[in-house]
Amino acid sequence: MSDPAEYADTWIRDGGQGQGEAFDELATRWLDDFAARGVEAVGFGVVTLRRPVAGAPTLRRIEDRREPLRQPLGPHLLDALRAHDLLAGCDDTALLARRWQVAADVTEERHHRPGERRTRW
């Protein structure tokens, strides 16, 4: 999430208007527009569209991410789509027969009450 001034600054600079009167004029227009619409913060999102080869769409994934996204994002999205396609093509037998491996970036977090003994699974 960005406050409106940070958001406007990012896009004005990305548009090549990084300084001077042009920047000031654009920033004023952005901030006036945000104020008129009651904008208090701006979130970022990613939309990935993909037409299924056949049949109805099989994927709808919505995530609420509050932390910065790791860049570049493209390889991660490609991995996620490949994983979806693999799972969509598996029946129960194929799913159980597959040898699964945890990705290197996966972490585990556990919570225990103070003094509680860990139990094995």
PDB file of C-alpha atoms in Angstrom:
ATOM      1  CA  MET A   1       0.000   0.000   0.000  1.00  0.00           C
ATOM      2  CA  SER A   2       1.159   3.494  -0.776  1.00  0.00           C
ATOM      3  CA  ASP A   3      -0.149   6.806   0.381  1.00  0.00           C
ATOM      4  CA  PRO A   4      -1.497   8.905  -2.522  1.00  0.00           C
ATOM      5  CA  ALA A   5       1.566  11.187  -2.643  1.00  0.00           C
ATOM      6  CA  GLU A   6       3.976   8.210  -2.879  1.00  0.00           C
ATOM      7  CA  TYR A   7       1.836   6.612  -5.563  1.00  0.00           C
ATOM      8  CA  ALA A   8       1.648   9.803  -7.650  1.00  0.00           C
ATOM      9  CA  ASP A   9       5.390  10.374  -7.245  1.00  0.00           C
ATOM     10  CA  THR A  10       6.172   6.859  -8.495  1.00  0.00           C
ATOM     11  CA  TRP A  11       4.085   7.137 -11.647  1.00  0.00           C
ATOM     12  CA  ILE A  12       5.053  10.714 -12.459  1.00  0.00           C
ATOM     13  CA  ARG A  13       8.750   9.822 -12.237  1.00  0.00           C
ATOM     14  CA  ASP A  14       8.212   6.598 -14.220  1.00  0.00           C
ATOM     15  CA  GLY A  15       6.580   8.756 -16.885  1.00  0.00           C
ATOM     16  CA  GLY A  16       9.727  10.850 -17.203  1.00  0.00           C
ATOM     17  CA  GLN A  17       8.472  13.947 -15.386  1.00  0.00           C
ATOM     18  CA  GLY A  18      10.842  13.670 -12.428  1.00  0.00           C
ATOM     19  CA  GLN A  19      11.410  17.323 -11.578  1.00  0.00           C
ATOM     20  CA  GLY A  20      10.469  20.951 -12.024  1.00  0.00           C
ATOM     21  CA  GLU A  21       7.197  22.617 -12.901  1.00  0.00           C
ATOM     22  CA  ALA A  22       5.895  19.680 -14.944  1.00  0.00           C
ATOM     23  CA  PHE A  23       6.286  17.409 -11.913  1.00  0.00           C
ATOM     24  CA  ASP A  24       4.619  19.915  -9.585  1.00  0.00           C
ATOM     25  CA  GLU A  25       1.683  20.397 -11.960  1.00  0.00           C
ATOM     26  CA  LEU A  26       1.132  16.678 -12.423  1.00  0.00           C
ATOM     27  CA  ALA A  27       1.475  15.963  -8.701  1.00  0.00           C
ATOM     28  CA  THR A  28      -1.117  18.629  -7.902  1.00  0.00           C
ATOM     29  CA  ARG A  29      -3.521  17.150 -10.455  1.00  0.00           C
ATOM     30  CA  TRP A  30      -3.047  13.620  -9.118  1.00  0.00           C
ATOM     31  CA  LEU A  31      -3.466  14.659  -5.486  1.00  0.00           C
ATOM     32  CA  ASP A  32      -6.505  16.857  -6.237  1.00  0.00           C
ATOM     33  CA  ASP A  33      -8.122  13.914  -8.019  1.00  0.00           C
ATOM     34  CA  PHE A  34      -7.366  11.555  -5.146  1.00  0.00           C
ATOM     35  CA  ALA A  35      -8.757  14.070  -2.636  1.00  0.00           C
ATOM     36  CA  ALA A  36     -11.945  14.547  -4.685  1.00  0.00           C
ATOM     37  CA  ARG A  37     -12.520  10.781  -4.670  1.00  0.00           C
ATOM     38  CA  GLY A  38     -11.602  10.292  -1.006  1.00  0.00           C
ATOM     39  CA  VAL A  39      -8.562   8.105  -1.765  1.00  0.00           C
ATOM     40  CA  GLU A  40      -6.538   7.468   1.394  1.00  0.00           C
ATOM     41  CA  ALA A  41      -4.209   4.725   0.114  1.00  0.00           C
ATOM     42  CA  VAL A  42      -3.470   2.888  -3.117  1.00  0.00           C
ATOM     43  CA  GLY A  43      -2.877  -0.842  -3.380  1.00  0.00           C
ATOM     44  CA  PHE A  44      -1.096  -2.663  -6.161  1.00  0.00           C
ATOM     45  CA  GLY A  45      -2.225  -5.829  -7.843  1.00  0.00           C
ATOM     46  CA  VAL A  46      -1.444  -8.274 -10.579  1.00  0.00           C
ATOM     47  CA  VAL A  47      -3.975  -9.704 -13.008  1.00  0.00           C
ATOM     48  CA  THR A  48      -2.979 -12.703 -15.091  1.00  0.00           C
ATOM     49  CA  LEU A  49      -5.347 -13.739 -17.865  1.00  0.00           C
ATOM     50  CA  ARG A  50      -5.006 -17.029 -19.699  1.00  0.00           C
ATOM     51  CA  ARG A  51      -7.480 -18.673 -22.033  1.00  0.00           C
ATOM     52  CA  PRO A  52      -7.936 -22.402 -21.388  1.00  0.00           C
ATOM     53  CA  VAL A  53      -7.010 -24.708 -24.264  1.00  0.00           C
ATOM     54  CA  ALA A  54     -10.381 -26.417 -23.917  1.00  0.00           C
ATOM     55  CA  GLY A  55     -13.381 -26.209 -21.639  1.00  0.00           C
ATOM     56  CA  ALA A  56     -14.120 -23.781 -18.866  1.00  0.00           C
ATOM     57  CA  PRO A  57     -11.438 -21.935 -16.904  1.00  0.00           C
ATOM     58  CA  THR A  58      -9.938 -24.067 -14.126  1.00  0.00           C
ATOM     59  CA  LEU A  59      -8.049 -21.440 -12.153  1.00  0.00           C
ATOM     60  CA  ARG A  60      -9.167 -18.547 -10.032  1.00  0.00           C
ATOM     61  CA  ARG A  61      -6.608 -17.437  -7.497  1.00  0.00           C
ATOM     62  CA  ILE A  62      -6.955 -14.335  -5.355  1.00  0.00           C
ATOM     63  CA  GLU A  63      -4.252 -13.311  -2.922  1.00  0.00           C
ATOM     64  CA  ASP A  64      -4.045 -10.421  -0.482  1.00  0.00           C
ATOM     65  CA  ARG A  65      -0.372  -9.504  -0.374  1.00  0.00           C
ATOM     66  CA  ARG A  66       0.686  -6.789   2.042  1.00  0.00           C
ATOM     67  CA  GLU A  67       4.450  -7.135   1.623  1.00  0.00           C
ATOM     68  CA  PRO A  68       6.480  -6.156  -1.439  1.00  0.00           C
ATOM     69  CA  LEU A  69       6.491  -8.705  -4.240  1.00  0.00           C
ATOM     70  CA  ARG A  70       9.780 -10.377  -5.035  1.00  0.00           C
ATOM     71  CA  GLN A  71      11.057  -9.263  -8.421  1.00  0.00           C
ATOM     72  CA  PRO A  72      11.067 -10.287 -11.150  1.00  0.00           C
ATOM     73  CA  LEU A  73       7.498 -11.571 -10.862  1.00  0.00           C
ATOM     74  CA  GLY A  74       7.254 -13.310 -14.258  1.00  0.00           C
ATOM     75  CA  PRO A  75       9.182 -16.486 -13.352  1.00  0.00           C
ATOM     76  CA  HIS A  76       7.084 -16.927 -10.193  1.00  0.00           C
ATOM     77  CA  LEU A  77       3.836 -16.576 -12.157  1.00  0.00           C
ATOM     78  CA  LEU A  78       5.064 -19.069 -14.754  1.00  0.00           C
ATOM     79  CA  ASP A  79       5.953 -21.578 -12.000  1.00  0.00           C
ATOM     80  CA  ALA A  80       2.518 -21.111 -10.411  1.00  0.00           C
ATOM     81  CA  LEU A  81       0.733 -21.686 -13.731  1.00  0.00           C
ATOM     82  CA  ARG A  82       2.847 -24.775 -14.450  1.00  0.00           C
ATOM     83  CA  ALA A  83       2.040 -26.176 -11.007  1.00  0.00           C
ATOM     84  CA  HIS A  84      -1.663 -25.533 -11.584  1.00  0.00           C
ATOM     85  CA  ASP A  85      -1.569 -27.279 -14.956  1.00  0.00           C
ATOM     86  CA  LEU A  86       0.257 -30.263 -13.454  1.00  0.00           C
ATOM     87  CA  LEU A  87      -2.301 -30.630 -10.660  1.00  0.00           C
ATOM     88  CA  ALA A  88      -5.263 -30.105 -12.987  1.00  0.00           C
ATOM     89  CA  GLY A  89      -4.035 -33.058 -15.048  1.00  0.00           C
ATOM     90  CA  CYS A  90      -3.672 -35.445 -12.094  1.00  0.00           C
ATOM     91  CA  ASP A  91      -6.299 -37.872 -10.896  1.00  0.00           C
ATOM     92  CA  ASP A  92      -6.092 -39.190  -7.333  1.00  0.00           C
ATOM     93  CA  THR A  93      -3.818 -42.098  -8.298  1.00  0.00           C
ATOM     94  CA  ALA A  94      -1.362 -39.868 -10.174  1.00  0.00           C
ATOM     95  CA  LEU A  95      -1.400 -37.344  -7.357  1.00  0.00           C
ATOM     96  CA  LEU A  96      -0.562 -39.996  -4.732  1.00  0.00           C
ATOM     97  CA  ALA A  97       2.111 -41.603  -6.934  1.00  0.00           C
ATOM     98  CA  ARG A  98       3.993 -38.362  -7.484  1.00  0.00           C
ATOM     99  CA  ARG A  99       7.077 -37.632  -5.385  1.00  0.00           C
ATOM    100  CA  TRP A 100       6.617 -34.108  -4.023  1.00  0.00           C
ATOM    101  CA  GLN A 101       9.422 -31.784  -3.035  1.00  0.00           C
ATOM    102  CA  VAL A 102       9.232 -28.614  -0.950  1.00  0.00           C
ATOM    103  CA  ALA A 103      10.459 -25.504  -2.779  1.00  0.00           C
ATOM    104  CA  ALA A 104      13.672 -23.989  -1.432  1.00  0.00           C
ATOM    105  CA  ASP A 105      11.963 -20.736  -0.445  1.00  0.00           C
ATOM    106  CA  VAL A 106       9.241 -22.369   1.694  1.00  0.00           C
ATOM    107  CA  THR A 107       9.556 -21.833   5.430  1.00  0.00           C
ATOM    108  CA  GLU A 108       7.707 -23.365   8.324  1.00  0.00           C
ATOM    109  CA  GLU A 109       6.454 -21.470  11.336  1.00  0.00           C
ATOM    110  CA  ARG A 110       5.045 -23.110  14.442  1.00  0.00           C
ATOM    111  CA  HIS A 111       3.366 -21.659  17.480  1.00  0.00           C
ATOM    112  CA  HIS A 112       3.289 -23.257  20.914  1.00  0.00           C
ATOM    113  CA  ARG A 113       2.031 -22.258  24.309  1.00  0.00           C
ATOM    114  CA  PRO A 114       4.829 -21.448  26.770  1.00  0.00           C
ATOM    115  CA  GLY A 115       6.104 -24.708  28.334  1.00  0.00           C
ATOM    116  CA  GLU A 116       4.226 -26.873  25.860  1.00  0.00           C
ATOM    117  CA  ARG A 117       6.148 -29.917  24.717  1.00  0.00           C
ATOM    118  CA  ARG A 118       6.527 -30.510  21.014  1.00  0.00           C
ATOM    119  CA  THR A 119       4.846 -33.625  19.809  1.00  0.00           C
ATOM    120  CA  ARG A 120       5.832 -35.635  16.760  1.00  0.00           C
ATOM    121  CA  TRP A 121       3.446 -36.036  13.909  1.00  0.00           C
TER     122      TRP A 121
END
